[in-house]
PDB file of C-alpha atoms and ligand atoms in Angstrom:
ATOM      1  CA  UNK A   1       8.739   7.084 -12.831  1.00 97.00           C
ATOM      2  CA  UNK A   2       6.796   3.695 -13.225  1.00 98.00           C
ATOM      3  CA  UNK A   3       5.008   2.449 -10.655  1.00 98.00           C
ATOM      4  CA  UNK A   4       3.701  -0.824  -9.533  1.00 98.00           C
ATOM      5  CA  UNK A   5       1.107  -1.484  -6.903  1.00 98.00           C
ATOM      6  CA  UNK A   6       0.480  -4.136  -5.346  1.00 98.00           C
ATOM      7  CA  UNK A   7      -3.160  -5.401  -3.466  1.00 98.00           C
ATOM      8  CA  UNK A   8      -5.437  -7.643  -2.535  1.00 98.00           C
ATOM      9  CA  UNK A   9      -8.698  -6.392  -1.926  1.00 96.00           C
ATOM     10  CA  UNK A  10     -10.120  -4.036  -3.061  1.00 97.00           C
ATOM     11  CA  UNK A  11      -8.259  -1.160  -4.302  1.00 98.00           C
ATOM     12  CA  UNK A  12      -9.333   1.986  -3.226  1.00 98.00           C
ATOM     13  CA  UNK A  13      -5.658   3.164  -2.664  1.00 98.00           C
ATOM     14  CA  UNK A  14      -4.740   2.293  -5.707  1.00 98.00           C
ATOM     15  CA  UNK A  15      -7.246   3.926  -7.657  1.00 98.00           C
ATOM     16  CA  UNK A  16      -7.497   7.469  -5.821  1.00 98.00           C
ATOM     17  CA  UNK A  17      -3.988   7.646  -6.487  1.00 98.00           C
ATOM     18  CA  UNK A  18      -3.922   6.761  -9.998  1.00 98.00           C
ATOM     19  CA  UNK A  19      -7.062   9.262 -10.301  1.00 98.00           C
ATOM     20  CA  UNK A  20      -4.957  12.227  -8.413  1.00 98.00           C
ATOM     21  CA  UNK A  21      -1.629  11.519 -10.234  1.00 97.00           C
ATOM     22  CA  UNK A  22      -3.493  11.484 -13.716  1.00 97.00           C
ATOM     23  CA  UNK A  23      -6.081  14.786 -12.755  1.00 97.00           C
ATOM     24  CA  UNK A  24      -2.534  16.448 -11.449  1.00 96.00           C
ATOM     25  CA  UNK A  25      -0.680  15.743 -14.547  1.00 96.00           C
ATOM     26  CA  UNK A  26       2.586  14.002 -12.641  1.00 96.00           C
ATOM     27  CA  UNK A  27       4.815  12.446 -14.354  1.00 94.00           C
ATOM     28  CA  UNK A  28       4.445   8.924 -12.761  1.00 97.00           C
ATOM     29  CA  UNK A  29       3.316   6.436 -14.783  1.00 98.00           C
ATOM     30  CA  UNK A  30       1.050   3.609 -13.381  1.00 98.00           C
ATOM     31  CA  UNK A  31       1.945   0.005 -15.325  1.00 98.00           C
ATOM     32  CA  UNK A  32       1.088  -2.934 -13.042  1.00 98.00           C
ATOM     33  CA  UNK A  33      -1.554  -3.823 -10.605  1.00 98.00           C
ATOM     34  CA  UNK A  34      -0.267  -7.086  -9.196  1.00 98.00           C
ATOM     35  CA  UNK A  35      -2.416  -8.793  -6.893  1.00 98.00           C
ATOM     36  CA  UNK A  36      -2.162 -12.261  -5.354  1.00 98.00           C
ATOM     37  CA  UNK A  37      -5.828 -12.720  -5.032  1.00 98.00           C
ATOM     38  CA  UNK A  38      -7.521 -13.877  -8.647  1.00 98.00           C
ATOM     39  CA  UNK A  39     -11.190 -12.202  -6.716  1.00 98.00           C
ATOM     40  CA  UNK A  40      -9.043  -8.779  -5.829  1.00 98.00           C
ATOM     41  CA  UNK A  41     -11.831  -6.290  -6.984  1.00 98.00           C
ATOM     42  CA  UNK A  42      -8.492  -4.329  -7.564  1.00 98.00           C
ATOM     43  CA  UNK A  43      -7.443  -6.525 -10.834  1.00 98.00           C
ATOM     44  CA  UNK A  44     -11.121  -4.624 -12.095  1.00 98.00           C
ATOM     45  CA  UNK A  45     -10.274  -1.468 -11.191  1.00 98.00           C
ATOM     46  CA  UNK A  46      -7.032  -1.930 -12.807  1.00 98.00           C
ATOM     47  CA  UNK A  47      -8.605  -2.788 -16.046  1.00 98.00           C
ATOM     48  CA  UNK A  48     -10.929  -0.074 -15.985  1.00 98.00           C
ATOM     49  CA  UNK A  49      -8.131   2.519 -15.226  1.00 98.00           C
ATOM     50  CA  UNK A  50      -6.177   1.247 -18.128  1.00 98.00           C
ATOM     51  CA  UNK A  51      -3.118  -0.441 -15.808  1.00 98.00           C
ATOM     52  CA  UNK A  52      -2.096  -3.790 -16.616  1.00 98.00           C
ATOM     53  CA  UNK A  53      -3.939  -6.423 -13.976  1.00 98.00           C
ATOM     54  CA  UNK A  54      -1.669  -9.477 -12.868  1.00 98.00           C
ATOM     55  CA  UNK A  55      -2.609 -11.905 -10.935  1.00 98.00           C
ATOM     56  CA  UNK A  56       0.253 -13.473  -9.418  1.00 98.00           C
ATOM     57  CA  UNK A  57       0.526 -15.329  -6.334  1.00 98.00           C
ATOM     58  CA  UNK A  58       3.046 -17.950  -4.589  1.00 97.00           C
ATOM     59  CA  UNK A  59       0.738 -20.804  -4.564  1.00 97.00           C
ATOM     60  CA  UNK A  60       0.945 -20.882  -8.474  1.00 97.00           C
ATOM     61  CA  UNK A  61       4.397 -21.873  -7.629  1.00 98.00           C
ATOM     62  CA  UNK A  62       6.059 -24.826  -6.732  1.00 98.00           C
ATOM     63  CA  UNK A  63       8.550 -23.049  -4.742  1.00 98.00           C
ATOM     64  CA  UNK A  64       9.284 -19.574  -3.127  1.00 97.00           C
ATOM     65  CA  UNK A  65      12.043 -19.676  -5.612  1.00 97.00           C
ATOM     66  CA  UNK A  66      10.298 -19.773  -8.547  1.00 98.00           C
ATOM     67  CA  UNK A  67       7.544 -17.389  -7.735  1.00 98.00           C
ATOM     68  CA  UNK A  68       9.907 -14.603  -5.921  1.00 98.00           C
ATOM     69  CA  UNK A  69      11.733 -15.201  -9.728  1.00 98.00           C
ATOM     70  CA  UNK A  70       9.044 -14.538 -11.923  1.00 98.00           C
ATOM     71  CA  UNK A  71       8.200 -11.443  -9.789  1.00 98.00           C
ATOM     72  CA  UNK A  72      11.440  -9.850 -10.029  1.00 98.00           C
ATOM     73  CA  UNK A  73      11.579 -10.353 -13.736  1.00 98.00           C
ATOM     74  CA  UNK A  74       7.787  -8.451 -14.163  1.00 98.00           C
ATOM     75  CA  UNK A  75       8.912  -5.643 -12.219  1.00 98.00           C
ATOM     76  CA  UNK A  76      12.218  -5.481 -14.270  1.00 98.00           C
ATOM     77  CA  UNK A  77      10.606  -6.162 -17.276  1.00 98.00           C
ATOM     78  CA  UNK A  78       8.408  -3.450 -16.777  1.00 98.00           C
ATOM     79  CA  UNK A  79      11.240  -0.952 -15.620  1.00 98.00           C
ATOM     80  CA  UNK A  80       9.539  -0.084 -12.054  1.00 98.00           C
ATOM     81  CA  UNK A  81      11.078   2.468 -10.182  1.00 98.00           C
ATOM     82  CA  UNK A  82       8.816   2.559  -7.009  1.00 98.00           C
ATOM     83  CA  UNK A  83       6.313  -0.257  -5.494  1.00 98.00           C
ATOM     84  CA  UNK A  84       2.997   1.098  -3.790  1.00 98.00           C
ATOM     85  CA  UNK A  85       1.668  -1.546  -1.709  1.00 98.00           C
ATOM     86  CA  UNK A  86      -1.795  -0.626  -1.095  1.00 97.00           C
ATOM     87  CA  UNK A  87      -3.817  -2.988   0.851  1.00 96.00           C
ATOM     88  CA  UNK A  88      -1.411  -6.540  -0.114  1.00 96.00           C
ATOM     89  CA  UNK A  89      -1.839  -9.171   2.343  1.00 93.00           C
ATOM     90  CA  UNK A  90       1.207 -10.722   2.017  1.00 94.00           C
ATOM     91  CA  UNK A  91       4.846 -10.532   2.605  1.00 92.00           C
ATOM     92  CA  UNK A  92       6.939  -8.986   0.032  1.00 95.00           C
ATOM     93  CA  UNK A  93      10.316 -11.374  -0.341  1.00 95.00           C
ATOM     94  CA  UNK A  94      13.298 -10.296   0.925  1.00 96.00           C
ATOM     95  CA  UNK A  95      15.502 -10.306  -1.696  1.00 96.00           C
ATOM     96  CA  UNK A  96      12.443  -8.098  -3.543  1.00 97.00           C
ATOM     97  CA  UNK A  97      13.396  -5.473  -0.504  1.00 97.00           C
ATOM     98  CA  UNK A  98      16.882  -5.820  -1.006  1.00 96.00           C
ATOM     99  CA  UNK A  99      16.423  -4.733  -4.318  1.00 97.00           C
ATOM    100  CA  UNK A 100      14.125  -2.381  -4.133  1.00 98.00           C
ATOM    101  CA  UNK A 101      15.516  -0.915  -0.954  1.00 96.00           C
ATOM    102  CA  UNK A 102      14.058   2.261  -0.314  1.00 96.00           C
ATOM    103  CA  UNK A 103      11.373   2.050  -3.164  1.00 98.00           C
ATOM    104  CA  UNK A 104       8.654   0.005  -1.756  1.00 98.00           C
ATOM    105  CA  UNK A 105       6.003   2.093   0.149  1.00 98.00           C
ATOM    106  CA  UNK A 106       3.119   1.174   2.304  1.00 97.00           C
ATOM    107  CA  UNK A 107      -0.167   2.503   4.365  1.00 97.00           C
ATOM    108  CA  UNK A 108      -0.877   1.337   7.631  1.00 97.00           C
ATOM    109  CA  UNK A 109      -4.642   2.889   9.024  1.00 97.00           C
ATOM    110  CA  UNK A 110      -3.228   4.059  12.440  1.00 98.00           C
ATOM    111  CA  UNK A 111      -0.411   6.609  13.910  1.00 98.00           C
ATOM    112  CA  UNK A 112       2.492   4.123  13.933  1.00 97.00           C
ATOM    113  CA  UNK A 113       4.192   3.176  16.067  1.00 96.00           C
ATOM    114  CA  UNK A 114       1.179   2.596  17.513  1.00 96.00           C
ATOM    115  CA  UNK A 115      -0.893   0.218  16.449  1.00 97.00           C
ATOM    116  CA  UNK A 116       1.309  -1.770  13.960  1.00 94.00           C
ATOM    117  CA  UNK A 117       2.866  -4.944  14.260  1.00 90.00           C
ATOM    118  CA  UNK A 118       1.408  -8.501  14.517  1.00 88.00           C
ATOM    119  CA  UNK A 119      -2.528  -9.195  13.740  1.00 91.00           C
ATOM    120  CA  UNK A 120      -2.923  -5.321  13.330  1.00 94.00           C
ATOM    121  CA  UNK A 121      -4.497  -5.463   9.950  1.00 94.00           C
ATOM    122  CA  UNK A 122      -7.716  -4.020   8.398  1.00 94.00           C
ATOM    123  CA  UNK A 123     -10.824  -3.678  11.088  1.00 97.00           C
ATOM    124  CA  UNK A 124      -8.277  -4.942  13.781  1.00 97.00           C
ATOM    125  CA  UNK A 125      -6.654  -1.551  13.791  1.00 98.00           C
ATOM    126  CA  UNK A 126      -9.624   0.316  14.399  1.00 98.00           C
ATOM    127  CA  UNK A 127     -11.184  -2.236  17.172  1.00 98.00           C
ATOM    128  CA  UNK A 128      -8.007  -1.606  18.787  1.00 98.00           C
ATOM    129  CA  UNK A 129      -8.221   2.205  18.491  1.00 98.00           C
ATOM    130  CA  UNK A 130     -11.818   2.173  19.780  1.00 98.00           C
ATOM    131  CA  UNK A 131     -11.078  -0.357  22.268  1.00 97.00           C
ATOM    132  CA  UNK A 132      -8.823   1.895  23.902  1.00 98.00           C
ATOM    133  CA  UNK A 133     -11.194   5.486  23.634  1.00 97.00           C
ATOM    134  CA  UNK A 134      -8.172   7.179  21.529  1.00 98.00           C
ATOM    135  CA  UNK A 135      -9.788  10.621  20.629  1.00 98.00           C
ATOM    136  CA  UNK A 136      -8.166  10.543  17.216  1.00 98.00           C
ATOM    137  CA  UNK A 137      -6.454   8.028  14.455  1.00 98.00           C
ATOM    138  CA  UNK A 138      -5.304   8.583  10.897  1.00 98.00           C
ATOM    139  CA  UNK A 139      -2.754   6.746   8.053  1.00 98.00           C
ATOM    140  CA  UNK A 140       0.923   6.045   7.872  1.00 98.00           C
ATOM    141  CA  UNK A 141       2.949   5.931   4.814  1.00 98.00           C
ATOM    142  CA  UNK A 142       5.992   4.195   5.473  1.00 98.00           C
ATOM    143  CA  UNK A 143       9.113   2.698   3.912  1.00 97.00           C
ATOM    144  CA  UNK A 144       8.990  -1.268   3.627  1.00 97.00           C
ATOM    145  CA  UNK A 145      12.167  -3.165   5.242  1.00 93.00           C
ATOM    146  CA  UNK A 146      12.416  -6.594   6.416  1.00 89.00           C
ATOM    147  CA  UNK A 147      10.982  -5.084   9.655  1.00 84.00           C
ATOM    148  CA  UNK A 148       7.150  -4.798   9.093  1.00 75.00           C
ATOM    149  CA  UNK A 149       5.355  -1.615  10.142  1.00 82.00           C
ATOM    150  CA  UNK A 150       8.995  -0.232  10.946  1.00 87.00           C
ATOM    151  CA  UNK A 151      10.256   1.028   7.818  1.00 95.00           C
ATOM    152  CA  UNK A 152      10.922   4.928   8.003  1.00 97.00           C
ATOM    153  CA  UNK A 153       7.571   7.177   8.575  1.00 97.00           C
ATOM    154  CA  UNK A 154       7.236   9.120   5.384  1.00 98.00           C
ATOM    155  CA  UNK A 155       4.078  10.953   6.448  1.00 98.00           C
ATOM    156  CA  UNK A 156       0.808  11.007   8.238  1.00 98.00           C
ATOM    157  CA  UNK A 157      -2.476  12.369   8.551  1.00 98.00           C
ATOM    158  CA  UNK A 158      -4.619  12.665  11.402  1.00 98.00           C
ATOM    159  CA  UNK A 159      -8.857  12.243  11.854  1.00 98.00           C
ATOM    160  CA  UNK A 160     -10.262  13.387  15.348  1.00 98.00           C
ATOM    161  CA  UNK A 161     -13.131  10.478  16.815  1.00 98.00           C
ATOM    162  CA  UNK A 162     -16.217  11.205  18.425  1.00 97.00           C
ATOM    163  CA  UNK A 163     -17.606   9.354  21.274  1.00 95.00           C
ATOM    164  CA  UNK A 164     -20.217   8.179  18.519  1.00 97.00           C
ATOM    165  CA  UNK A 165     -17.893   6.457  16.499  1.00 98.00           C
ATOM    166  CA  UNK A 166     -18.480   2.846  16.234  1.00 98.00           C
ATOM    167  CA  UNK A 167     -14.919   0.925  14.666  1.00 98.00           C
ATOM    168  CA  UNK A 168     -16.757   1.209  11.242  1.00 98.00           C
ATOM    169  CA  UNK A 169     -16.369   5.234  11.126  1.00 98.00           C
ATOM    170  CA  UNK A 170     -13.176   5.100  12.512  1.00 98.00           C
ATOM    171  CA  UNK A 171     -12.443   3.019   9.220  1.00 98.00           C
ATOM    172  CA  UNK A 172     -14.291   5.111   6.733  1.00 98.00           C
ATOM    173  CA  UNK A 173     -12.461   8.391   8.408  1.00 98.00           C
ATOM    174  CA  UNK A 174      -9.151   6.763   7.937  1.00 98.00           C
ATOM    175  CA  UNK A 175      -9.847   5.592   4.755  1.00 98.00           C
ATOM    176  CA  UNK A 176     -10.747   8.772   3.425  1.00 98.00           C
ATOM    177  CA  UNK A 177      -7.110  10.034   4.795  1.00 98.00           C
ATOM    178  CA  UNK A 178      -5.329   7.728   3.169  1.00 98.00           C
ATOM    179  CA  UNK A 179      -6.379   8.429  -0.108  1.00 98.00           C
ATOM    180  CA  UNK A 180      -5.032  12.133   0.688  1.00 98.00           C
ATOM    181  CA  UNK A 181      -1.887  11.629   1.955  1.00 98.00           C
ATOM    182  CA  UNK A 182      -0.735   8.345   0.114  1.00 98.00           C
ATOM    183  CA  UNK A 183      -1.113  10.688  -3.760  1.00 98.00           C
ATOM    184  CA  UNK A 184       0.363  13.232  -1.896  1.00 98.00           C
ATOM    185  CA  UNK A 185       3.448  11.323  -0.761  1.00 98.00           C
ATOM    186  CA  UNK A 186       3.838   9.818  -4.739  1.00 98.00           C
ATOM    187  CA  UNK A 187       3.586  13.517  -5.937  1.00 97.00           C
ATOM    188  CA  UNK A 188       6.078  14.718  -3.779  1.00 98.00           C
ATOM    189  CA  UNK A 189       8.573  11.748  -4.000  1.00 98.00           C
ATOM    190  CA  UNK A 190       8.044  12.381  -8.210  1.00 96.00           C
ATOM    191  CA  UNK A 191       8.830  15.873  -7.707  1.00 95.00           C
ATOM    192  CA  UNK A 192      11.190  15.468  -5.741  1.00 95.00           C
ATOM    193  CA  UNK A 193      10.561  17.377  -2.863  1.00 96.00           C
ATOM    194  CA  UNK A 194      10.656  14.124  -0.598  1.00 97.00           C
ATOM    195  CA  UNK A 195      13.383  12.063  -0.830  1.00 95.00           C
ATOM    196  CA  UNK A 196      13.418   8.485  -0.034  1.00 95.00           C
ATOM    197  CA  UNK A 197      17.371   8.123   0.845  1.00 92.00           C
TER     198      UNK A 197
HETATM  199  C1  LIG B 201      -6.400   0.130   3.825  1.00 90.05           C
HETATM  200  O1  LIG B 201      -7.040   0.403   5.022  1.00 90.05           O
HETATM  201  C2  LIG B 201      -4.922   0.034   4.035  1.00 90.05           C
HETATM  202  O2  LIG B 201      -4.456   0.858   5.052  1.00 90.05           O
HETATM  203  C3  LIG B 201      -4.735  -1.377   4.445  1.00 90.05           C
HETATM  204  O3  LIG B 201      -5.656  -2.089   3.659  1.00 90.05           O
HETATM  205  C4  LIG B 201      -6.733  -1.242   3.284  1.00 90.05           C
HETATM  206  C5  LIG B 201      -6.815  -1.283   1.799  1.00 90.05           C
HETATM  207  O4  LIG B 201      -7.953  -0.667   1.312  1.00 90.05           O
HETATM  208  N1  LIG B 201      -3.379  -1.761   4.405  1.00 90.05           N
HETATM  209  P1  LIG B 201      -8.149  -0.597  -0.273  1.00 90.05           P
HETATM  210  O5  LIG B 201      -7.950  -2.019  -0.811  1.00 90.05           O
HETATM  211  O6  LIG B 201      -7.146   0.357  -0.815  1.00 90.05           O
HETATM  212  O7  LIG B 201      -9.552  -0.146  -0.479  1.00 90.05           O
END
C-alpha cells in the first residue's frame, strides 16, 4: 500500500507514523510528503525519513485547474492507494475526493462531533475545550468527504484534563494520542482488520 501524506506544519503525524509502520514491519510504503507550505518543517522531516518532499501548492498555479491537475497526476504517478492528511491546512479538491473516495484520512484534536467544523483548527480546539471545563479530550481519525470534519469516525482516543491544565497541555496530551491511534488506524486498515468501505 503506498501512501501519501499531506501537511503543512510541522509533521509530527507524519513522522510517528512512518517511525511505527517502519519499527512494525507493515507493509505500507511511505512515498510522498506533499506540503503546500515551501517553510513546512515537514518537507525536512520527509527528507530525513527518506520520503520524497513536494512542495506543491495552488498559488504556483494559474488556475484551480491546473494545480488540482498536476496533483492528481503525482498521486497517480506514484500509484497511491491511501492519503494521510496530517496537519494540511487546506482543502483537498473535490474531484481529488471523488477519486479517492474512501482513501483520504484525517486527525482532528477533539471527540468529534464535537468540536469540529468552522475555525476549529490547531490551539482553537483546545481553547474551546478548556473554555468550556470538559474533563477530558482526545483525537479523531476520520474519513475525508466533501463534508469537513464529517467524514465517517474511524477511531478515537481519549486523554482525561486536570483542573491544572492550561490549553497548552490539553494540546501536548492530544498530541501525544494522535500519534497512537493515527499508526494504529494505518496498521489496521493495511492489515486489513479495518475496512474503509
Ligand atoms: C495536529 O494537532 C492535527 O490534529 C491537526 O494539526 C496538528 C498537526 O500537528 N490537524 P503535526 O504537524 O503533525 O505536528
Amino acid at each position: 500500500m503506498n501512501i501519501a501524506f499531506f501537511a503543512s506544519h510541522g509533521g509530527s503525524n507524519f513522522q510517528a507514523i512512518v517511525e511505527a509502520l517502519r519499527d512494525k514491519g507493515i507493509a505500507a510504503a511511505p512515498v510522498l510528503l506533499i506540503s503546500n507550505n515551501s517553510d513546512a518543517y515537514a518537507l525536512e522531516r520527509a527528507k530525513n525519513l527518506g520520503v520524497k518532499p513536494v512542495h506543491l501548492s495552488s498559488a504556483q498555479y494559474d488556475t484551480a485547474e491546473e494545480f488540482q491537475s498536476d496533483l492528481l497526476s503525482l498521486l497517480d504517478k506514484h500509484e497511491i492507494d491511501l492519503v494521510v492528511l496530517a496537519g494540511y491546512m487546506r482543502m483537498i479538491p473535490k474531484v481529488m475526493i471523488e477519486k479517492y473516495k474512501n482513501r483520504i484520512l484525517n486527525i482532528h484534536p477533539a471527540l468529534l462531533p464535537k468540536y469540529g467544523g468552522k475555525g476549529m483548527y490547531g490551539m482553537n480546539v483546545h481553547r474551546a475545550v478548556y473554555e468550556a471545563g470538559d474533563t477530558e479530550s482526545g483525537a479523531t481519525v476520520h474519513l475525508v468527504n466533501e463534508k469537513y470534519d464529517e467524514g465517517r469516525i474511524l477511531k478515537q482516543g481519549k486523554v482525561a484534563i486536570s483542573k491544572e491544565d492550561a490549553p497548552e497541555d490539553i494540546a501536548r496530551k492530544v498530541l501525544e494520542v494522535e500519534h497512537r491511534i493515527y499508526a494504529e488506524t494505518i496498521e489496521e486498515i493495511v492489515e486489513g482488520t479495518l475496512e474503509l468501505d
